[in-house]
């Protein structure tokens, strides 16, 4: 029974990491960064999902903001 609950917890955390990584990649694509920077950030997030997301969160390009 304990193994089943650990599996569901790890599956849930995997889905959360996937959702955060997708959000980060979409934000990178919508940023004002150069194409090379976008590719670099996207690869970092894909290759190192947790660490790449944390690095992007602290130092990554910001998404475009439209002002009204």
N, CA, C and O atoms as a Tripos MOL2 file, in Angstrom:
@<TRIPOS>MOLECULE
protein
  272   271    68     0     0
PROTEIN
NO_CHARGES

@<TRIPOS>ATOM
      1 N           0.8230   -1.1940    0.0000 N.3       1 UNK1
      2 CA          0.0000    0.0000    0.0000 C.3       1 UNK1
      3 C           0.8680    1.2600    0.0000 C.2       1 UNK1
      4 O           0.5300    2.2390   -0.6650 O.2       1 UNK1
      5 N           1.9700    1.2470    0.7290 N.am      2 UNK2
      6 CA          2.8530    2.4050    0.8120 C.3       2 UNK2
      7 C           3.4950    2.7030   -0.5440 C.2       2 UNK2
      8 O           3.6740    3.8680   -0.8980 O.2       2 UNK2
      9 N           3.8450    1.6550   -1.3110 N.am      3 UNK3
     10 CA          4.4460    1.8510   -2.6220 C.3       3 UNK3
     11 C           3.4790    2.5400   -3.5680 C.2       3 UNK3
     12 O           3.8940    3.3610   -4.3860 O.2       3 UNK3
     13 N           2.1960    2.2180   -3.4670 N.am      4 UNK4
     14 CA          1.1950    2.8270   -4.3230 C.3       4 UNK4
     15 C           1.0720    4.3280   -4.0470 C.2       4 UNK4
     16 O           0.9660    5.1260   -4.9780 O.2       4 UNK4
     17 N           1.0880    4.7080   -2.7710 N.am      5 UNK5
     18 CA          0.9780    6.1310   -2.4490 C.3       5 UNK5
     19 C           2.2310    6.8950   -2.8690 C.2       5 UNK5
     20 O           2.1290    8.0530   -3.2760 O.2       5 UNK5
     21 N           3.4040    6.2810   -2.7810 N.am      6 UNK6
     22 CA          4.6310    6.9330   -3.2440 C.3       6 UNK6
     23 C           4.6030    7.1170   -4.7520 C.2       6 UNK6
     24 O           5.0600    8.1410   -5.2600 O.2       6 UNK6
     25 N           4.0670    6.1290   -5.4780 N.am      7 UNK7
     26 CA          3.9910    6.2320   -6.9290 C.3       7 UNK7
     27 C           3.0540    7.3590   -7.3390 C.2       7 UNK7
     28 O           3.3730    8.1220   -8.2510 O.2       7 UNK7
     29 N           1.9230    7.4740   -6.6920 N.am      8 UNK8
     30 CA          0.9810    8.5300   -7.0550 C.3       8 UNK8
     31 C           1.5380    9.9050   -6.6920 C.2       8 UNK8
     32 O           1.2800   10.8790   -7.4000 O.2       8 UNK8
     33 N           2.2890    9.9980   -5.6120 N.am      9 UNK9
     34 CA          2.9090   11.2650   -5.2330 C.3       9 UNK9
     35 C           3.9740   11.6670   -6.2490 C.2       9 UNK9
     36 O           4.0470   12.8300   -6.6450 O.2       9 UNK9
     37 N           4.8010   10.7100   -6.6720 N.am     10 UNK10
     38 CA          5.8340   11.0390   -7.6510 C.3      10 UNK10
     39 C           5.2120   11.3690   -9.0020 C.2      10 UNK10
     40 O           5.7310   12.2200   -9.7260 O.2      10 UNK10
     41 N           4.1080   10.7130   -9.3560 N.am     11 UNK11
     42 CA          3.4160   11.0390  -10.6010 C.3      11 UNK11
     43 C           2.8340   12.4360  -10.5680 C.2      11 UNK11
     44 O           2.8880   13.1640  -11.5590 O.2      11 UNK11
     45 N           2.2780   12.8090   -9.4260 N.am     12 UNK12
     46 CA          1.7160   14.1530   -9.2820 C.3      12 UNK12
     47 C           2.8130   15.2080   -9.3470 C.2      12 UNK12
     48 O           2.6400   16.2420   -9.9920 O.2      12 UNK12
     49 N           3.9260   14.9580   -8.6940 N.am     13 UNK13
     50 CA          5.0220   15.9320   -8.7360 C.3      13 UNK13
     51 C           5.5910   16.0350  -10.1500 C.2      13 UNK13
     52 O           6.0100   17.1160  -10.5650 O.2      13 UNK13
     53 N           5.6110   14.9380  -10.8880 N.am     14 UNK14
     54 CA          6.0640   14.9770  -12.2810 C.3      14 UNK14
     55 C           5.1590   15.8410  -13.1370 C.2      14 UNK14
     56 O           5.6360   16.5860  -13.9930 O.2      14 UNK14
     57 N           3.8530   15.7460  -12.9130 N.am     15 UNK15
     58 CA          2.9120   16.5800  -13.6630 C.3      15 UNK15
     59 C           3.0740   18.0580  -13.3240 C.2      15 UNK15
     60 O           2.9580   18.9170  -14.1990 O.2      15 UNK15
     61 N           3.3430   18.3510  -12.0570 N.am     16 UNK16
     62 CA          3.5580   19.7420  -11.6420 C.3      16 UNK16
     63 C           4.8160   20.2920  -12.3080 C.2      16 UNK16
     64 O           4.8160   21.4200  -12.8000 O.2      16 UNK16
     65 N           5.8870   19.4980  -12.3230 N.am     17 UNK17
     66 CA          7.1350   19.9320  -12.9630 C.3      17 UNK17
     67 C           6.9230   20.1400  -14.4520 C.2      17 UNK17
     68 O           7.4210   21.1120  -15.0190 O.2      17 UNK17
     69 N           6.1860   19.2350  -15.0920 N.am     18 UNK18
     70 CA          5.8890   19.3830  -16.5150 C.3      18 UNK18
     71 C           5.1110   20.6690  -16.7900 C.2      18 UNK18
     72 O           5.4220   21.3970  -17.7330 O.2      18 UNK18
     73 N           4.1120   20.9440  -15.9780 N.am     19 UNK19
     74 CA          3.3070   22.1590  -16.1680 C.3      19 UNK19
     75 C           4.1650   23.4140  -15.9870 C.2      19 UNK19
     76 O           4.0440   24.3610  -16.7640 O.2      19 UNK19
     77 N           5.0240   23.4270  -14.9750 N.am     20 UNK20
     78 CA          5.8920   24.5870  -14.7450 C.3      20 UNK20
     79 C           6.8850   24.7730  -15.8900 C.2      20 UNK20
     80 O           7.1510   25.8970  -16.3150 O.2      20 UNK20
     81 N           7.4300   23.6590  -16.3840 N.am     21 UNK21
     82 CA          8.3740   23.7500  -17.4950 C.3      21 UNK21
     83 C           7.6950   24.2630  -18.7630 C.2      21 UNK21
     84 O           8.2710   25.0720  -19.4900 O.2      21 UNK21
     85 N           6.4830   23.8020  -19.0290 N.am     22 UNK22
     86 CA          5.7480   24.2920  -20.1950 C.3      22 UNK22
     87 C           5.4700   25.7870  -20.0710 C.2      22 UNK22
     88 O           5.5930   26.5290  -21.0450 O.2      22 UNK22
     89 N           5.0970   26.2220  -18.8770 N.am     23 UNK23
     90 CA          4.8620   27.6510  -18.6380 C.3      23 UNK23
     91 C           6.1440   28.4520  -18.8790 C.2      23 UNK23
     92 O           6.1100   29.5250  -19.4810 O.2      23 UNK23
     93 N           7.2730   27.9210  -18.4040 N.am     24 UNK24
     94 CA          8.5450   28.6150  -18.5830 C.3      24 UNK24
     95 C           8.9180   28.7030  -20.0580 C.2      24 UNK24
     96 O           9.3740   29.7510  -20.5140 O.2      24 UNK24
     97 N           8.7310   27.6230  -20.8100 N.am     25 UNK25
     98 CA          9.0800   27.6310  -22.2280 C.3      25 UNK25
     99 C           8.1810   28.5950  -23.0020 C.2      25 UNK25
    100 O           8.6580   29.3110  -23.8830 O.2      25 UNK25
    101 N           6.9130   28.6190  -22.6870 N.am     26 UNK26
    102 CA          5.9990   29.5590  -23.3420 C.3      26 UNK26
    103 C           6.4010   30.9980  -23.0190 C.2      26 UNK26
    104 O           6.3400   31.8690  -23.8870 O.2      26 UNK26
    105 N           6.8060   31.2470  -21.7870 N.am     27 UNK27
    106 CA          7.2520   32.5890  -21.4100 C.3      27 UNK27
    107 C           8.5310   32.9790  -22.1420 C.2      27 UNK27
    108 O           8.6940   34.1330  -22.5390 O.2      27 UNK27
    109 N           9.4330   32.0250  -22.3210 N.am     28 UNK28
    110 CA         10.6650   32.2920  -23.0580 C.3      28 UNK28
    111 C          10.3350   32.6420  -24.5030 C.2      28 UNK28
    112 O          10.8870   33.5940  -25.0550 O.2      28 UNK28
    113 N           9.4450   31.8840  -25.1130 N.am     29 UNK29
    114 CA          9.0790   32.1280  -26.5130 C.3      29 UNK29
    115 C           8.4420   33.5040  -26.6710 C.2      29 UNK29
    116 O           8.6600   34.1710  -27.6820 O.2      29 UNK29
    117 N           7.6610   33.9360  -25.6910 N.am     30 UNK30
    118 CA          6.9890   35.2360  -25.7700 C.3      30 UNK30
    119 C           7.8570   36.4030  -25.2970 C.2      30 UNK30
    120 O           7.3910   37.5420  -25.2640 O.2      30 UNK30
    121 N           9.0970   36.1400  -24.9350 N.am     31 UNK31
    122 CA          9.9570   37.2090  -24.4250 C.3      31 UNK31
    123 C          10.5600   38.0130  -25.5700 C.2      31 UNK31
    124 O          10.4280   37.6520  -26.7390 O.2      31 UNK31
    125 N          11.2150   39.0970  -25.2170 N.am     32 UNK32
    126 CA         11.8880   39.9580  -26.1920 C.3      32 UNK32
    127 C          13.3180   39.5100  -26.4670 C.2      32 UNK32
    128 O          14.0570   40.2230  -27.1440 O.2      32 UNK32
    129 N          13.7230   38.3700  -25.9700 N.am     33 UNK33
    130 CA         15.0880   37.8810  -26.1380 C.3      33 UNK33
    131 C          15.3450   37.5210  -27.5980 C.2      33 UNK33
    132 O          14.4150   37.3360  -28.3830 O.2      33 UNK33
    133 N          16.6260   37.4250  -27.9420 N.am     34 UNK34
    134 CA         16.9980   37.0300  -29.3060 C.3      34 UNK34
    135 C          16.6460   35.5580  -29.5280 C.2      34 UNK34
    136 O          16.3870   34.8140  -28.5820 O.2      34 UNK34
    137 N          16.6420   35.1640  -30.7820 N.am     35 UNK35
    138 CA         16.3040   33.7790  -31.1190 C.3      35 UNK35
    139 C          17.2870   32.8030  -30.4820 C.2      35 UNK35
    140 O          16.8810   31.7510  -29.9890 O.2      35 UNK35
    141 N          18.5610   33.1360  -30.4870 N.am     36 UNK36
    142 CA         19.5700   32.2760  -29.8760 C.3      36 UNK36
    143 C          19.3500   32.1110  -28.3780 C.2      36 UNK36
    144 O          19.4960   31.0140  -27.8370 O.2      36 UNK36
    145 N          19.0030   33.1960  -27.7180 N.am     37 UNK37
    146 CA         18.7400   33.1310  -26.2830 C.3      37 UNK37
    147 C          17.4960   32.2890  -25.9990 C.2      37 UNK37
    148 O          17.4590   31.5330  -25.0290 O.2      37 UNK37
    149 N          16.4910   32.4260  -26.8430 N.am     38 UNK38
    150 CA         15.2690   31.6250  -26.6690 C.3      38 UNK38
    151 C          15.5650   30.1440  -26.8060 C.2      38 UNK38
    152 O          15.0700   29.3280  -26.0280 O.2      38 UNK38
    153 N          16.3860   29.7950  -27.8120 N.am     39 UNK39
    154 CA         16.7570   28.3890  -28.0100 C.3      39 UNK39
    155 C          17.5630   27.8900  -26.8230 C.2      39 UNK39
    156 O          17.3340   26.7830  -26.3350 O.2      39 UNK39
    157 N          18.5000   28.6940  -26.3600 N.am     40 UNK40
    158 CA         19.3280   28.2950  -25.2150 C.3      40 UNK40
    159 C          18.5120   28.0740  -23.9560 C.2      40 UNK40
    160 O          18.6900   27.0650  -23.2730 O.2      40 UNK40
    161 N          17.6200   29.0020  -23.6390 N.am     41 UNK41
    162 CA         16.7860   28.8500  -22.4480 C.3      41 UNK41
    163 C          15.8580   27.6450  -22.5830 C.2      41 UNK41
    164 O          15.6680   26.8930  -21.6270 O.2      41 UNK41
    165 N          15.2870   27.4650  -23.7590 N.am     42 UNK42
    166 CA         14.3800   26.3300  -23.9570 C.3      42 UNK42
    167 C          15.1220   25.0060  -23.7920 C.2      42 UNK42
    168 O          14.6110   24.0830  -23.1580 O.2      42 UNK42
    169 N          16.3160   24.9090  -24.3570 N.am     43 UNK43
    170 CA         17.1000   23.6820  -24.2060 C.3      43 UNK43
    171 C          17.4820   23.4310  -22.7530 C.2      43 UNK43
    172 O          17.4380   22.2920  -22.2870 O.2      43 UNK43
    173 N          17.8520   24.4760  -22.0420 N.am     44 UNK44
    174 CA         18.1880   24.3240  -20.6310 C.3      44 UNK44
    175 C          17.0020   23.7870  -19.8370 C.2      44 UNK44
    176 O          17.1620   22.9050  -18.9940 O.2      44 UNK44
    177 N          15.8270   24.3140  -20.1040 N.am     45 UNK45
    178 CA         14.6300   23.8830  -19.3800 C.3      45 UNK45
    179 C          14.2580   22.4440  -19.7560 C.2      45 UNK45
    180 O          13.8050   21.6800  -18.9040 O.2      45 UNK45
    181 N          14.4470   22.0760  -21.0260 N.am     46 UNK46
    182 CA         14.0990   20.7210  -21.4620 C.3      46 UNK46
    183 C          15.0950   19.6970  -20.9310 C.2      46 UNK46
    184 O          14.6940   18.6320  -20.4620 O.2      46 UNK46
    185 N          16.3950   20.0080  -20.9980 N.am     47 UNK47
    186 CA         17.4260   19.0470  -20.5920 C.3      47 UNK47
    187 C          17.4930   18.8990  -19.0710 C.2      47 UNK47
    188 O          17.6670   17.7900  -18.5670 O.2      47 UNK47
    189 N          17.3570   19.9910  -18.3470 N.am     48 UNK48
    190 CA         17.3990   19.9700  -16.8850 C.3      48 UNK48
    191 C          16.0850   20.5370  -16.3420 C.2      48 UNK48
    192 O          16.0370   21.7090  -15.9670 O.2      48 UNK48
    193 N          15.0220   19.7340  -16.2940 N.am     49 UNK49
    194 CA         13.6930   20.2750  -15.9910 C.3      49 UNK49
    195 C          13.5930   21.0640  -14.6800 C.2      49 UNK49
    196 O          13.0400   22.1630  -14.6720 O.2      49 UNK49
    197 N          14.1020   20.5410  -13.6040 N.am     50 UNK50
    198 CA         13.9470   21.2330  -12.3170 C.3      50 UNK50
    199 C          14.9730   22.3530  -12.1910 C.2      50 UNK50
    200 O          14.6170   23.4980  -11.9120 O.2      50 UNK50
    201 N          16.2370   22.0240  -12.3950 N.am     51 UNK51
    202 CA         17.2900   23.0230  -12.2620 C.3      51 UNK51
    203 C          17.1610   24.1090  -13.3310 C.2      51 UNK51
    204 O          17.3600   25.2900  -13.0450 O.2      51 UNK51
    205 N          16.8310   23.7150  -14.5490 N.am     52 UNK52
    206 CA         16.6440   24.6840  -15.6180 C.3      52 UNK52
    207 C          15.5140   25.6480  -15.3260 C.2      52 UNK52
    208 O          15.6220   26.8430  -15.5990 O.2      52 UNK52
    209 N          14.4120   25.1210  -14.7600 N.am     53 UNK53
    210 CA         13.2890   25.9900  -14.3960 C.3      53 UNK53
    211 C          13.6980   26.9770  -13.3130 C.2      53 UNK53
    212 O          13.3570   28.1580  -13.3840 O.2      53 UNK53
    213 N          14.4250   26.5000  -12.3130 N.am     54 UNK54
    214 CA         14.8450   27.3880  -11.2210 C.3      54 UNK54
    215 C          15.8040   28.4680  -11.7220 C.2      54 UNK54
    216 O          15.7050   29.6270  -11.3170 O.2      54 UNK54
    217 N          16.7320   28.0860  -12.6040 N.am     55 UNK55
    218 CA         17.6530   29.0760  -13.1650 C.3      55 UNK55
    219 C          16.8860   30.0970  -13.9940 C.2      55 UNK55
    220 O          17.1360   31.2980  -13.8980 O.2      55 UNK55
    221 N          15.9360   29.6080  -14.8210 N.am     56 UNK56
    222 CA         15.1150   30.5240  -15.6210 C.3      56 UNK56
    223 C          14.3110   31.4570  -14.7230 C.2      56 UNK56
    224 O          14.1860   32.6480  -15.0070 O.2      56 UNK56
    225 N          13.7710   30.9170  -13.6470 N.am     57 UNK57
    226 CA         12.9560   31.7160  -12.7450 C.3      57 UNK57
    227 C          13.7590   32.8680  -12.1420 C.2      57 UNK57
    228 O          13.2360   33.9670  -11.9520 O.2      57 UNK57
    229 N          15.0310   32.6080  -11.8450 N.am     58 UNK58
    230 CA         15.8760   33.6300  -11.2290 C.3      58 UNK58
    231 C          16.5230   34.5750  -12.2360 C.2      58 UNK58
    232 O          16.6900   35.7610  -11.9520 O.2      58 UNK58
    233 N          16.8920   34.0550  -13.4230 N.am     59 UNK59
    234 CA         17.7080   34.8720  -14.3230 C.3      59 UNK59
    235 C          17.2110   34.9340  -15.7590 C.2      59 UNK59
    236 O          17.8530   35.5620  -16.6010 O.2      59 UNK59
    237 N          16.0960   34.3050  -16.0550 N.am     60 UNK60
    238 CA         15.6400   34.2070  -17.4390 C.3      60 UNK60
    239 C          15.0240   35.4820  -17.9770 C.2      60 UNK60
    240 O          14.7540   36.4280  -17.2370 O.2      60 UNK60
    241 N          14.8070   35.4850  -19.2950 N.am     61 UNK61
    242 CA         14.1840   36.6550  -19.9240 C.3      61 UNK61
    243 C          12.7210   36.7780  -19.4980 C.2      61 UNK61
    244 O          12.0440   35.7780  -19.2630 O.2      61 UNK61
    245 N          12.2660   37.9720  -19.4050 N.am     62 UNK62
    246 CA         10.8730   38.2240  -18.9950 C.3      62 UNK62
    247 C           9.9680   38.2440  -20.2110 C.2      62 UNK62
    248 O          10.3990   38.6090  -21.3050 O.2      62 UNK62
    249 N           8.7300   37.8580  -20.0290 N.am     63 UNK63
    250 CA          7.8000   37.8330  -21.1500 C.3      63 UNK63
    251 C           7.3980   39.2540  -21.5360 C.2      63 UNK63
    252 O           7.5420   40.1900  -20.7500 O.2      63 UNK63
    253 N           6.9000   39.3930  -22.7430 N.am     64 UNK64
    254 CA          6.4460   40.7030  -23.2250 C.3      64 UNK64
    255 C           5.2220   41.1400  -22.4390 C.2      64 UNK64
    256 O           4.2910   40.3620  -22.2300 O.2      64 UNK64
    257 N           5.2350   42.3520  -22.0220 N.am     65 UNK65
    258 CA          4.0840   42.9180  -21.3180 C.3      65 UNK65
    259 C           3.5030   44.0160  -22.1960 C.2      65 UNK65
    260 O           4.2160   44.9320  -22.6050 O.2      65 UNK65
    261 N           2.2390   43.9260  -22.4800 N.am     66 UNK66
    262 CA          1.6080   44.9890  -23.2530 C.3      66 UNK66
    263 C           0.8890   45.9120  -22.2960 C.2      66 UNK66
    264 O           0.1240   45.4660  -21.4410 O.2      66 UNK66
    265 N           1.1350   47.1850  -22.4410 N.am     67 UNK67
    266 CA          0.4700   48.1600  -21.5770 C.3      67 UNK67
    267 C          -0.7070   48.7620  -22.3110 C.2      67 UNK67
    268 O          -0.6800   48.9360  -23.5300 O.2      67 UNK67
    269 N          -1.7250   49.0730  -21.5610 N.am     68 UNK68
    270 CA         -2.9240   49.6390  -22.1600 C.3      68 UNK68
    271 C          -2.8760   51.1300  -22.2340 C.2      68 UNK68
    272 O          -3.8200   51.7550  -22.7160 O.2      68 UNK68
@<TRIPOS>BOND
     1     1     2 1
     2     2     3 1
     3     3     4 2
     4     3     5 am
     5     5     6 1
     6     6     7 1
     7     7     8 2
     8     7     9 am
     9     9    10 1
    10    10    11 1
    11    11    12 2
    12    11    13 am
    13    13    14 1
    14    14    15 1
    15    15    16 2
    16    15    17 am
    17    17    18 1
    18    18    19 1
    19    19    20 2
    20    19    21 am
    21    21    22 1
    22    22    23 1
    23    23    24 2
    24    23    25 am
    25    25    26 1
    26    26    27 1
    27    27    28 2
    28    27    29 am
    29    29    30 1
    30    30    31 1
    31    31    32 2
    32    31    33 am
    33    33    34 1
    34    34    35 1
    35    35    36 2
    36    35    37 am
    37    37    38 1
    38    38    39 1
    39    39    40 2
    40    39    41 am
    41    41    42 1
    42    42    43 1
    43    43    44 2
    44    43    45 am
    45    45    46 1
    46    46    47 1
    47    47    48 2
    48    47    49 am
    49    49    50 1
    50    50    51 1
    51    51    52 2
    52    51    53 am
    53    53    54 1
    54    54    55 1
    55    55    56 2
    56    55    57 am
    57    57    58 1
    58    58    59 1
    59    59    60 2
    60    59    61 am
    61    61    62 1
    62    62    63 1
    63    63    64 2
    64    63    65 am
    65    65    66 1
    66    66    67 1
    67    67    68 2
    68    67    69 am
    69    69    70 1
    70    70    71 1
    71    71    72 2
    72    71    73 am
    73    73    74 1
    74    74    75 1
    75    75    76 2
    76    75    77 am
    77    77    78 1
    78    78    79 1
    79    79    80 2
    80    79    81 am
    81    81    82 1
    82    82    83 1
    83    83    84 2
    84    83    85 am
    85    85    86 1
    86    86    87 1
    87    87    88 2
    88    87    89 am
    89    89    90 1
    90    90    91 1
    91    91    92 2
    92    91    93 am
    93    93    94 1
    94    94    95 1
    95    95    96 2
    96    95    97 am
    97    97    98 1
    98    98    99 1
    99    99   100 2
   100    99   101 am
   101   101   102 1
   102   102   103 1
   103   103   104 2
   104   103   105 am
   105   105   106 1
   106   106   107 1
   107   107   108 2
   108   107   109 am
   109   109   110 1
   110   110   111 1
   111   111   112 2
   112   111   113 am
   113   113   114 1
   114   114   115 1
   115   115   116 2
   116   115   117 am
   117   117   118 1
   118   118   119 1
   119   119   120 2
   120   119   121 am
   121   121   122 1
   122   122   123 1
   123   123   124 2
   124   123   125 am
   125   125   126 1
   126   126   127 1
   127   127   128 2
   128   127   129 am
   129   129   130 1
   130   130   131 1
   131   131   132 2
   132   131   133 am
   133   133   134 1
   134   134   135 1
   135   135   136 2
   136   135   137 am
   137   137   138 1
   138   138   139 1
   139   139   140 2
   140   139   141 am
   141   141   142 1
   142   142   143 1
   143   143   144 2
   144   143   145 am
   145   145   146 1
   146   146   147 1
   147   147   148 2
   148   147   149 am
   149   149   150 1
   150   150   151 1
   151   151   152 2
   152   151   153 am
   153   153   154 1
   154   154   155 1
   155   155   156 2
   156   155   157 am
   157   157   158 1
   158   158   159 1
   159   159   160 2
   160   159   161 am
   161   161   162 1
   162   162   163 1
   163   163   164 2
   164   163   165 am
   165   165   166 1
   166   166   167 1
   167   167   168 2
   168   167   169 am
   169   169   170 1
   170   170   171 1
   171   171   172 2
   172   171   173 am
   173   173   174 1
   174   174   175 1
   175   175   176 2
   176   175   177 am
   177   177   178 1
   178   178   179 1
   179   179   180 2
   180   179   181 am
   181   181   182 1
   182   182   183 1
   183   183   184 2
   184   183   185 am
   185   185   186 1
   186   186   187 1
   187   187   188 2
   188   187   189 am
   189   189   190 1
   190   190   191 1
   191   191   192 2
   192   191   193 am
   193   193   194 1
   194   194   195 1
   195   195   196 2
   196   195   197 am
   197   197   198 1
   198   198   199 1
   199   199   200 2
   200   199   201 am
   201   201   202 1
   202   202   203 1
   203   203   204 2
   204   203   205 am
   205   205   206 1
   206   206   207 1
   207   207   208 2
   208   207   209 am
   209   209   210 1
   210   210   211 1
   211   211   212 2
   212   211   213 am
   213   213   214 1
   214   214   215 1
   215   215   216 2
   216   215   217 am
   217   217   218 1
   218   218   219 1
   219   219   220 2
   220   219   221 am
   221   221   222 1
   222   222   223 1
   223   223   224 2
   224   223   225 am
   225   225   226 1
   226   226   227 1
   227   227   228 2
   228   227   229 am
   229   229   230 1
   230   230   231 1
   231   231   232 2
   232   231   233 am
   233   233   234 1
   234   234   235 1
   235   235   236 2
   236   235   237 am
   237   237   238 1
   238   238   239 1
   239   239   240 2
   240   239   241 am
   241   241   242 1
   242   242   243 1
   243   243   244 2
   244   243   245 am
   245   245   246 1
   246   246   247 1
   247   247   248 2
   248   247   249 am
   249   249   250 1
   250   250   251 1
   251   251   252 2
   252   251   253 am
   253   253   254 1
   254   254   255 1
   255   255   256 2
   256   255   257 am
   257   257   258 1
   258   258   259 1
   259   259   260 2
   260   259   261 am
   261   261   262 1
   262   262   263 1
   263   263   264 2
   264   263   265 am
   265   265   266 1
   266   266   267 1
   267   267   268 2
   268   267   269 am
   269   269   270 1
   270   270   271 1
   271   271   272 2
@<TRIPOS>SUBSTRUCTURE
     1 UNK1         2 RESIDUE 1 A UNK
     2 UNK2         6 RESIDUE 1 A UNK
     3 UNK3        10 RESIDUE 1 A UNK
     4 UNK4        14 RESIDUE 1 A UNK
     5 UNK5        18 RESIDUE 1 A UNK
     6 UNK6        22 RESIDUE 1 A UNK
     7 UNK7        26 RESIDUE 1 A UNK
     8 UNK8        30 RESIDUE 1 A UNK
     9 UNK9        34 RESIDUE 1 A UNK
    10 UNK10       38 RESIDUE 1 A UNK
    11 UNK11       42 RESIDUE 1 A UNK
    12 UNK12       46 RESIDUE 1 A UNK
    13 UNK13       50 RESIDUE 1 A UNK
    14 UNK14       54 RESIDUE 1 A UNK
    15 UNK15       58 RESIDUE 1 A UNK
    16 UNK16       62 RESIDUE 1 A UNK
    17 UNK17       66 RESIDUE 1 A UNK
    18 UNK18       70 RESIDUE 1 A UNK
    19 UNK19       74 RESIDUE 1 A UNK
    20 UNK20       78 RESIDUE 1 A UNK
    21 UNK21       82 RESIDUE 1 A UNK
    22 UNK22       86 RESIDUE 1 A UNK
    23 UNK23       90 RESIDUE 1 A UNK
    24 UNK24       94 RESIDUE 1 A UNK
    25 UNK25       98 RESIDUE 1 A UNK
    26 UNK26      102 RESIDUE 1 A UNK
    27 UNK27      106 RESIDUE 1 A UNK
    28 UNK28      110 RESIDUE 1 A UNK
    29 UNK29      114 RESIDUE 1 A UNK
    30 UNK30      118 RESIDUE 1 A UNK
    31 UNK31      122 RESIDUE 1 A UNK
    32 UNK32      126 RESIDUE 1 A UNK
    33 UNK33      130 RESIDUE 1 A UNK
    34 UNK34      134 RESIDUE 1 A UNK
    35 UNK35      138 RESIDUE 1 A UNK
    36 UNK36      142 RESIDUE 1 A UNK
    37 UNK37      146 RESIDUE 1 A UNK
    38 UNK38      150 RESIDUE 1 A UNK
    39 UNK39      154 RESIDUE 1 A UNK
    40 UNK40      158 RESIDUE 1 A UNK
    41 UNK41      162 RESIDUE 1 A UNK
    42 UNK42      166 RESIDUE 1 A UNK
    43 UNK43      170 RESIDUE 1 A UNK
    44 UNK44      174 RESIDUE 1 A UNK
    45 UNK45      178 RESIDUE 1 A UNK
    46 UNK46      182 RESIDUE 1 A UNK
    47 UNK47      186 RESIDUE 1 A UNK
    48 UNK48      190 RESIDUE 1 A UNK
    49 UNK49      194 RESIDUE 1 A UNK
    50 UNK50      198 RESIDUE 1 A UNK
    51 UNK51      202 RESIDUE 1 A UNK
    52 UNK52      206 RESIDUE 1 A UNK
    53 UNK53      210 RESIDUE 1 A UNK
    54 UNK54      214 RESIDUE 1 A UNK
    55 UNK55      218 RESIDUE 1 A UNK
    56 UNK56      222 RESIDUE 1 A UNK
    57 UNK57      226 RESIDUE 1 A UNK
    58 UNK58      230 RESIDUE 1 A UNK
    59 UNK59      234 RESIDUE 1 A UNK
    60 UNK60      238 RESIDUE 1 A UNK
    61 UNK61      242 RESIDUE 1 A UNK
    62 UNK62      246 RESIDUE 1 A UNK
    63 UNK63      250 RESIDUE 1 A UNK
    64 UNK64      254 RESIDUE 1 A UNK
    65 UNK65      258 RESIDUE 1 A UNK
    66 UNK66      262 RESIDUE 1 A UNK
    67 UNK67      266 RESIDUE 1 A UNK
    68 UNK68      270 RESIDUE 1 A UNK
